[in-house]
XYZ file of C-alpha atoms in Angstrom:
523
model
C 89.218 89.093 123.863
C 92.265 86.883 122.657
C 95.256 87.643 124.506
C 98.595 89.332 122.406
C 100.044 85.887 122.512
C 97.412 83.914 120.554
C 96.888 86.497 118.207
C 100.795 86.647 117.258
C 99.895 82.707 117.074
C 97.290 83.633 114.504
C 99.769 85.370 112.757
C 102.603 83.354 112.813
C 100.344 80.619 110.889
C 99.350 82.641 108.237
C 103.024 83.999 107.292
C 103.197 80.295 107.475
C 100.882 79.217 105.197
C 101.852 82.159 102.908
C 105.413 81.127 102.720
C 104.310 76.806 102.062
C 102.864 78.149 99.078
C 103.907 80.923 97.058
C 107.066 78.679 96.382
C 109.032 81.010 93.542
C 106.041 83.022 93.461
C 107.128 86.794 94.109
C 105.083 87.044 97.466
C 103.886 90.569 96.291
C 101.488 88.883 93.589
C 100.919 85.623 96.040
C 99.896 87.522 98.919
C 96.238 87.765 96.654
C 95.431 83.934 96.791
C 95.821 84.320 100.863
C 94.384 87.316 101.113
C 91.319 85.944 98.772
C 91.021 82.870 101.016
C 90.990 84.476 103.767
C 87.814 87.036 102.451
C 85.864 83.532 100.989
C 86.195 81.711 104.570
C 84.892 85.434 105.864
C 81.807 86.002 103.814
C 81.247 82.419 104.087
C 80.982 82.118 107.408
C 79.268 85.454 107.874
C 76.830 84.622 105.935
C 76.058 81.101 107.278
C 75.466 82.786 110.239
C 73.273 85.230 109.008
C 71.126 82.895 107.382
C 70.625 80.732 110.444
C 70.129 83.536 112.426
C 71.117 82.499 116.171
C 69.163 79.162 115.683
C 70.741 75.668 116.873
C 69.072 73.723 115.256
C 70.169 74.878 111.411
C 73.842 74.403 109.786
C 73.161 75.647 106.864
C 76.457 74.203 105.712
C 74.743 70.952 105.314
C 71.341 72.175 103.992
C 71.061 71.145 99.995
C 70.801 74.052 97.103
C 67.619 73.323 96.056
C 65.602 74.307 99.213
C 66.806 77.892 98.631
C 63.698 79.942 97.356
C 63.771 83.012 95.398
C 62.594 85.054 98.511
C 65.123 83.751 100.938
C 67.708 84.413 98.249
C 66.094 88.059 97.303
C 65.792 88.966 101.068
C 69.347 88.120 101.916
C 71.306 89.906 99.145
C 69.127 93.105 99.721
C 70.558 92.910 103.576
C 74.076 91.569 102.610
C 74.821 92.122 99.454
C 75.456 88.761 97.954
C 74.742 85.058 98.295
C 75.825 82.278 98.744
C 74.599 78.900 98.215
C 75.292 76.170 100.783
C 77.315 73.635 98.593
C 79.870 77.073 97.423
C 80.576 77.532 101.249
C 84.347 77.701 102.240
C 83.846 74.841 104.465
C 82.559 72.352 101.846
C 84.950 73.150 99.336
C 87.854 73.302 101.748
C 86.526 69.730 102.902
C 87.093 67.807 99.629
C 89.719 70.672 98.381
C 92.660 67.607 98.141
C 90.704 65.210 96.175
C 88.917 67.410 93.499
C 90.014 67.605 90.206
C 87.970 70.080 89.341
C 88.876 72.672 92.545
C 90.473 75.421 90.270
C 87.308 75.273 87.956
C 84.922 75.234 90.866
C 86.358 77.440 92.898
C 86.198 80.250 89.226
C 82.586 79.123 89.337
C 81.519 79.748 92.436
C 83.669 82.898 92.470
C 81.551 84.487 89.868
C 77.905 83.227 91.002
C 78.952 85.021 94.138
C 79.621 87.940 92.130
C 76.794 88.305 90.022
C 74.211 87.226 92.578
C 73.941 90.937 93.406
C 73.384 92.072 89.654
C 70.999 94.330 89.846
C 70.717 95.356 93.374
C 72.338 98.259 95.030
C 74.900 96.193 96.138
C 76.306 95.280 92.496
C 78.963 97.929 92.270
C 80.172 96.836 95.680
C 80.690 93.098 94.632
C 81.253 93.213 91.635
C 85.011 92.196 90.344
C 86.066 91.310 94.139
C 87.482 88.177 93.403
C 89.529 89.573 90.053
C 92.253 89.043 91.273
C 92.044 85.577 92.408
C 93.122 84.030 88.712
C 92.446 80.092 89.890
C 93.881 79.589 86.015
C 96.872 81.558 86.430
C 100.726 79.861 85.828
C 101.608 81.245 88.522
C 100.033 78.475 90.795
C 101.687 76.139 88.485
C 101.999 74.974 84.172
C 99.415 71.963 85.217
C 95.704 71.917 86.296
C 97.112 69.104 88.833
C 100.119 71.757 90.188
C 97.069 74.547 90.506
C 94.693 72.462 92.148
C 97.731 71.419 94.665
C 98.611 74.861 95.666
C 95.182 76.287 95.291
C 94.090 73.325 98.281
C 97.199 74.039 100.277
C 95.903 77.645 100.582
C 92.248 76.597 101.669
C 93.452 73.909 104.213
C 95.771 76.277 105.420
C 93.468 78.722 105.717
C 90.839 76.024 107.309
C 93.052 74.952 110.222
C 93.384 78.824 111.437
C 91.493 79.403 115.043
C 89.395 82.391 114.791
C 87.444 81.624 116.847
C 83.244 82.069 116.402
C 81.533 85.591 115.742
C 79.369 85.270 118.593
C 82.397 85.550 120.987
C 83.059 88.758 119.205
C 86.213 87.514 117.709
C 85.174 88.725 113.776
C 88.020 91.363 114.064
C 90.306 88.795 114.028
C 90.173 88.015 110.322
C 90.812 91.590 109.545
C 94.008 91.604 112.109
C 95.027 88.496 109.808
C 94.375 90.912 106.440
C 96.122 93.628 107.606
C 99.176 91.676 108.961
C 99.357 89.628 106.256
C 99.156 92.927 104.213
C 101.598 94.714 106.483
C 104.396 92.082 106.188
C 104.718 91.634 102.434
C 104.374 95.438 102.078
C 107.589 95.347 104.769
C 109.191 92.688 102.513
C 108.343 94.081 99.196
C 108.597 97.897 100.243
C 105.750 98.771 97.598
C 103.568 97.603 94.992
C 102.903 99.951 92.057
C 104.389 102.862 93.845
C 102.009 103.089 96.389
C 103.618 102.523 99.859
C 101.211 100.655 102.851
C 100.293 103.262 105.809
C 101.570 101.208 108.827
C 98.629 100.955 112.100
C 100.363 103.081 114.191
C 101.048 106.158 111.735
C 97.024 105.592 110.610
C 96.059 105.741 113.962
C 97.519 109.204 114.500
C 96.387 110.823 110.935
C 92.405 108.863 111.782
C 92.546 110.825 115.421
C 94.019 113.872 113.847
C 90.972 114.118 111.417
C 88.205 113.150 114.227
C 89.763 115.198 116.973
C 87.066 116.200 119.215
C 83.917 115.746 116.580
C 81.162 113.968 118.581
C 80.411 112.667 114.781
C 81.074 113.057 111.442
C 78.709 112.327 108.632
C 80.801 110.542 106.500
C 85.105 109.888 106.659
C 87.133 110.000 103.229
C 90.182 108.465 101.620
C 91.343 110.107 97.850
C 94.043 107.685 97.763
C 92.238 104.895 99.422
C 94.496 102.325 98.799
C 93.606 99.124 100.998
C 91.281 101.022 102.886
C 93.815 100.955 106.044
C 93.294 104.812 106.973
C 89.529 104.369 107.018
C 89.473 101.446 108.907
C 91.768 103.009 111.881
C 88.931 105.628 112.217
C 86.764 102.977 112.525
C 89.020 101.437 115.398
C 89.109 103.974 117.185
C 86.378 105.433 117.635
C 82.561 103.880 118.007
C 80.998 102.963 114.635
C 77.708 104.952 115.612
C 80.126 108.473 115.260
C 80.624 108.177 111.035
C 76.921 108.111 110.446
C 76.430 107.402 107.055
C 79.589 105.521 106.092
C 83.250 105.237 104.431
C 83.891 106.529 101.459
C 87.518 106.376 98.659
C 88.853 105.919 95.680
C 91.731 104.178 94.502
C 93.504 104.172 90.881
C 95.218 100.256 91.201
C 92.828 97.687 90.078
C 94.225 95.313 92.842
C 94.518 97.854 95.763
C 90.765 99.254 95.060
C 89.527 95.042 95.448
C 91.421 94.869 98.488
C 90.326 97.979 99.785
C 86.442 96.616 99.446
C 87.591 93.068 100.503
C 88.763 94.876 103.667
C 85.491 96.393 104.243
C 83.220 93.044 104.088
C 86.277 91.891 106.633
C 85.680 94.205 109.624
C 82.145 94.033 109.166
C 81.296 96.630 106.967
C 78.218 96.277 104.947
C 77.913 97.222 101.268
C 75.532 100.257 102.581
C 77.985 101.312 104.569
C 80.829 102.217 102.196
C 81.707 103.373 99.183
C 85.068 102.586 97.492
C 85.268 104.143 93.757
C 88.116 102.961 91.092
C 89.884 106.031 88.996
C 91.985 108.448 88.840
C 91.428 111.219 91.615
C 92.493 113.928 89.951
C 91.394 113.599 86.941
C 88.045 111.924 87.407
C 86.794 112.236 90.363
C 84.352 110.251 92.137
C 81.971 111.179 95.333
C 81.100 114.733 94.306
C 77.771 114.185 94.675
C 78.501 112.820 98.271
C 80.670 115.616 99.796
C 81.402 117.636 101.763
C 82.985 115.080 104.171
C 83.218 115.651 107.906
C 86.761 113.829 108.055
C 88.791 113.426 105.528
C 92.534 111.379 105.962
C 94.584 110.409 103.384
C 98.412 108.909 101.813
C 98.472 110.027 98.791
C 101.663 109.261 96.664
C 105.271 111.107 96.758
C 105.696 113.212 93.899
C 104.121 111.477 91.045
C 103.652 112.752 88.027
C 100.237 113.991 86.343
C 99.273 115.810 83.435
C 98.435 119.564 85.046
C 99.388 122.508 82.929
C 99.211 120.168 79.854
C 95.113 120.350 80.368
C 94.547 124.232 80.150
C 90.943 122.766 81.311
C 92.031 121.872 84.811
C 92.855 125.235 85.981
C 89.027 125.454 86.103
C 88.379 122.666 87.764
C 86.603 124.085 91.109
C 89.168 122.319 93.173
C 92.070 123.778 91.947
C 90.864 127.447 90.659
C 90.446 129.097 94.159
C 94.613 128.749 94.287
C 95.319 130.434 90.719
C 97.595 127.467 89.767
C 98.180 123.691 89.272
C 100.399 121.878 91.293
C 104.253 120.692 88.910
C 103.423 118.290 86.485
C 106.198 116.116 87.637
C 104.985 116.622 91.605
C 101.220 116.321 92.035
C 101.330 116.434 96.308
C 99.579 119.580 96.077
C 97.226 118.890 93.409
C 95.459 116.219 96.376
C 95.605 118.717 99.432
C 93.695 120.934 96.898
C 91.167 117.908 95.961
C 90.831 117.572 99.977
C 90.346 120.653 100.638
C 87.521 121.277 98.442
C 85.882 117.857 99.494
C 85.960 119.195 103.419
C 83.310 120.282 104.798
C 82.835 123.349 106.897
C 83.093 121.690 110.534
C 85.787 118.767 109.894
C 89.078 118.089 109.019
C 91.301 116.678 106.766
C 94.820 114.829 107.732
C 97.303 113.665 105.259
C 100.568 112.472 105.024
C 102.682 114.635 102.779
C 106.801 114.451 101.332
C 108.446 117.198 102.701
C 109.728 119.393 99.911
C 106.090 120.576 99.203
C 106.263 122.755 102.232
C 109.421 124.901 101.333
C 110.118 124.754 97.673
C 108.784 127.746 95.445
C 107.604 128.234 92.028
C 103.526 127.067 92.200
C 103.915 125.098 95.577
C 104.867 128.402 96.907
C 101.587 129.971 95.437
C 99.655 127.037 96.878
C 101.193 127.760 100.342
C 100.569 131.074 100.189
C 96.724 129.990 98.892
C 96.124 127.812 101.857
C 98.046 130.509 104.385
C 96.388 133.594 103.093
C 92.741 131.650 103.524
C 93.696 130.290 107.228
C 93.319 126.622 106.084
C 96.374 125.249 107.558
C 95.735 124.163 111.380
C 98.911 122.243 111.882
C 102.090 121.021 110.160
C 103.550 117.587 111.937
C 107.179 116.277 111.350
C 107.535 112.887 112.220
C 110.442 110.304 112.810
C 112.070 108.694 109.696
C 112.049 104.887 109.070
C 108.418 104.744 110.012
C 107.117 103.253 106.188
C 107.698 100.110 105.017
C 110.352 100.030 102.090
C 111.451 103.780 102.554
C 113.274 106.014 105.321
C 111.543 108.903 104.430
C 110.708 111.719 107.290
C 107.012 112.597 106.279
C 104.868 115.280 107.011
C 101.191 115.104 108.237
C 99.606 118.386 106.819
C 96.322 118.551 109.165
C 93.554 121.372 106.897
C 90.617 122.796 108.663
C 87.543 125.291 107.695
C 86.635 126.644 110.901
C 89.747 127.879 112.960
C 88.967 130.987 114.266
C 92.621 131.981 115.407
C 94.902 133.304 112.244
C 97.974 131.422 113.691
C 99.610 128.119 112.477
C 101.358 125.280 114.933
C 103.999 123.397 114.021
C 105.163 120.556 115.763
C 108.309 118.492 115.448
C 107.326 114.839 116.373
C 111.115 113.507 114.735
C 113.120 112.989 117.784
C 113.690 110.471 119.670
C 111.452 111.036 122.181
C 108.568 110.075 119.613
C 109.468 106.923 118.433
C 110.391 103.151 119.645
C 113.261 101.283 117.064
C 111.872 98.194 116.027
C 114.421 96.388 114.182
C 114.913 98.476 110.693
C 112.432 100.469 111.266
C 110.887 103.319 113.968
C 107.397 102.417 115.420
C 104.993 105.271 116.911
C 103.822 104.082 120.211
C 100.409 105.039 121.913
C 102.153 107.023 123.814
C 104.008 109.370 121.285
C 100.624 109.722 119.604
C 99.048 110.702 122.870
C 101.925 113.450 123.251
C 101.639 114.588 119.787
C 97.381 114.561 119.792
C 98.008 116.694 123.924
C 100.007 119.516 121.989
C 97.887 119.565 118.555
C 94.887 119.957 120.937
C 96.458 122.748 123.557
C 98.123 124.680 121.021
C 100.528 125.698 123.336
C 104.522 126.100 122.395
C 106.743 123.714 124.183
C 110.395 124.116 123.871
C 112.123 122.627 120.515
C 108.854 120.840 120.048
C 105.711 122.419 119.264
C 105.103 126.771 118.216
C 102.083 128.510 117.207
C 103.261 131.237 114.727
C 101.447 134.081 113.321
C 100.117 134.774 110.059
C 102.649 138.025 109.299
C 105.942 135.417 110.173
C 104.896 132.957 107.766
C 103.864 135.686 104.941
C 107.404 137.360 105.718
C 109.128 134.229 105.521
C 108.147 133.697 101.818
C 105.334 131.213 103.392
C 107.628 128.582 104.080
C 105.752 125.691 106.301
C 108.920 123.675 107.107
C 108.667 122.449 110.661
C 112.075 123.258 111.043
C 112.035 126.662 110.183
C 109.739 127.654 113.077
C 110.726 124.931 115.931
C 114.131 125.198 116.820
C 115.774 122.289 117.448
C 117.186 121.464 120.844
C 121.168 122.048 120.818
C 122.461 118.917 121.960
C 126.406 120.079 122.074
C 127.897 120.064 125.622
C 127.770 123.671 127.277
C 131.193 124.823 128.160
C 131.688 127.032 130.818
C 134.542 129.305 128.872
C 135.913 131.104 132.284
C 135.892 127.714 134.079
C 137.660 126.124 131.399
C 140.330 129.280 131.472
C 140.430 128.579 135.416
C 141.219 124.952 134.999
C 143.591 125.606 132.551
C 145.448 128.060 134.541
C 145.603 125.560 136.904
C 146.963 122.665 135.107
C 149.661 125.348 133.453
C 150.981 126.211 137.279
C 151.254 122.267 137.931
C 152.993 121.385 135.044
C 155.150 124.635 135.611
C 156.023 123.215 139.077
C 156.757 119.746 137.775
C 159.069 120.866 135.813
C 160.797 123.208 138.540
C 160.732 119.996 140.904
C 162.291 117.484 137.964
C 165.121 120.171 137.415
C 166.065 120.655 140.683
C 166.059 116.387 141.473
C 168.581 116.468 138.348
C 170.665 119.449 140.162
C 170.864 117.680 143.057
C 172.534 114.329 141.703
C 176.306 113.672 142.118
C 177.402 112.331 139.128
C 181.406 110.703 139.747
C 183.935 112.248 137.948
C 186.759 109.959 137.435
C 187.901 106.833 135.784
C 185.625 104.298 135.881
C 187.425 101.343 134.775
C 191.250 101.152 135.461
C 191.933 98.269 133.223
């Protein structure tokens, strides 16, 4: 394994190469030329390798077109999902990338043969439209085909001189440490894209382990507001592939974000068969309800957007949202996707997702959908955590952790916001291992720990209007100074006396002084 120095090498470069070329490009919109380079050196390579299948003595790099046959081309997009030919490889076009006039049109061509070499295998929904978003025609790389093919080959050499090094030496994991860092820094820079705010590692981490807690396996993990698949991929991480048995499975409304979401599949080396990634809206046309109910379900969904709820009189039959009696606000939908988890969630797992606050104590229909998921003993545990730990906002979020099988009627809360539970990190607050290690100890035990973590009852939540604030059940510690009221009378007694005898002592030195009473100056 690379050591934490070359890999912050490997990530210096790419801001690098980023920054060399986006030139007045907002980086936001730029970031999807690296990012696409970065996936076309990755399948490339992958599937050179694949092809020549541990033997020496075959580069397929240098091989010509024409020796492909249909069955070597049939057999290899039915086991990875695409082909493609030796002369489109990443290496040979980054080779000549500086001296061909043609790269922009090329690189559209091969793009798309890529693309459609899967038409019509199971694998077509899976590639098709990944490279949409890499526009090699776009005026945004420049008003000239001579300014697009320049910044288009300072990209692919860029991305050519980066040290990977080879999959054999188990290093593949390094391209998607380079995708999500990549990702991870323009989402710091730009704060969001579209409204949709980037999950940093650490905070997916915790919700991934949150959702998986103590399941030997799950059948399948989840993601209703996929966006670039980061959530899903931290379950991955952390635990053995072998545990999520038949795969990972979102959706994602932004064009862009649902590409980079697959993109970020192929990149830790996850085949087509292996996940499913769905484009739509969530709510209101659902994908994957033919594939639940899901084991493990973890999710981001967005703050308080707005959706069309009461305004369909059809949706308060939907099946996800009936059981409550009512829709989530139009103008706040946070609700409206713990309901769509919940009914997705299967019977043995759990679902962990990151909510905005003011869902857990305002009333009206979030008060009914509290009282929905209390009443039903859905709610396992309600997190708090630190502000400052998104990119772009300083928002203290939630983590609102559902479960099917509890068998106790009580409901922990935990307040994970002090300072005890997060590392400063320049602007922003970082969870370390360690603070999710103490958070996942006290989710597990259950046990109340002093201005930190309390299991209440069913009857105090119902009789507190089922409010789920944190802060309404975990007190906070009181960190004012504890005065001792009779010692401080004591001491003050005490300084009285000596200022009392100061004064006594001063009076009587002035007494005591023989002032002359005559003339003092006789002319």
């Amino acid at each position: 394994m690379r050591s934490t120095q070359q890999r912050a090498e490997l990530q210096r470069q790419i801001w690098q190469i980023a920054n060399d070329v986006r030139g007045s490009v907002d980086g936001w919109d730029f970031k999807q030329y690296v990012l696409g380079t970065l996936f076309y050196r990755f399948i490339s390579e992958n599937f050179a390798l694949y092809i020549e299948g541990g033997d020496e003595s075959i580069n397929y790099a240098e091989l010509p077109d024409h020796i492909i046959t249909f069955d070597i081309k049939d057999d290899a997009i039915k086991t990875k999902g695409y082909f493609i030919y030796p002369s489109q490889l990443f290496a040979n076009v980054a080779a000549n990338a500086n001296t061909n006039a043609n790269l922009n049109t090329d690189l559209a061509a091969i793009f798309s043969s890529i693309e459609s070499s899967a038409n019509g295998y199971p694998s077509e929904v899976d590639i098709k439209g990944l490279f949409a978003d890499f526009d090699t025609t776009s005026n945004r790389l420049g008003n000239t085909v001579k300014d697009k093919n320049s910044r288009l080959a300072a990209v692919l050499k860029g991305v050519e001189k980066l040290t990977f090094g080879t999959f054999q030496e188990n290093q593949i994991d390094l391209f998607g440490d380079a995708y999500e860092f990549l990702i991870s820094n323009y989402a710091a820079n730009a704060g969001k894209s579209g409204g949709e705010f980037f999950t940093p590692q650490n905070v997916s981490k915790l919700i991934a382990q949150l959702a998986m807690h103590k399941q030997t396996s799950v059948n399948k993990i989840y993601d209703p507001a996929a966006g670039s698949g980061s959530l899903l991929l931290q379950a991955k991480k952390h635990f053995d592939a072998h545990i999520i048995e038949e795969g990972f499975f979102g959706q994602e409304i932004n064009h862009t974000t649902y590409n980079l979401a697959r993109m970020n599949m192929f990149l830790h080396n996850i085949n087509y068969d292996k996940f499913n990634i769905a484009l739509g809206n969530t709510l209101l046309d659902p994908h994957h309800g033919d594939d639940k109910p899901f084991d493990a379900i973890v999710s981001n969904p967005p703050y308080s957007v707005n959706w069309i709820g009461s305004d369909d009189p059809t949706l308060i039959n939907d099946e996800r949202f009936a059981p409550a009696g009512v829709l989530a606000p139009k103008s706040k939908a946070d609700f409206a996707f713990v309901l769509h988890a919940l009914s997705y969630l299967s019977g043995k797992g759990r679902a962990a997702i990151v909510c905005f606050p003011g869902i857990f104590y305002r009333g009206g229909a979030e008060k009914k959908i509290r009282q929905y998921l209390i009443d039903n003993n859905y709610v396992e545990t309600v997190i708090s955590l630190a502000p400052n730990l998104f990119y772009g906002t300083s928002i203290a979020v939630n983590i609102l952790v559902l479960s099917k099988h509890k068998t106790e009627n009580t409901f922990q809360f935990i307040d994970a916001s002090g300072e005890d539970f997060f590392k400063k990190e320049g602007n922003n607050n970082v969870l370390t291992d360690k603070h999710i290690e103490q958070i996942m100890d006290m989710f597990d035990s259950k046990e109340d720990v002093e201005n930190v973590a309390k299991s209440v009852s069913f009857e105090a939540i119902a009789e507190n209007d089922y409010n789920l604030s944190v802060s309404a059940y975990v007190e906070a510690k009181d960190t004012r100074e504890v005065i001792d009221i009779t010692q401080l009378n004591a001491e003050i007694k005490t300084t009285v006396a000596k200022i009392n005898q100061l004064r006594t002592d001063i009076d009587a030195i002035v007494a005591a002084i023989d002032l002359p009473t005559g003339d003092v100056n006789n002319g």
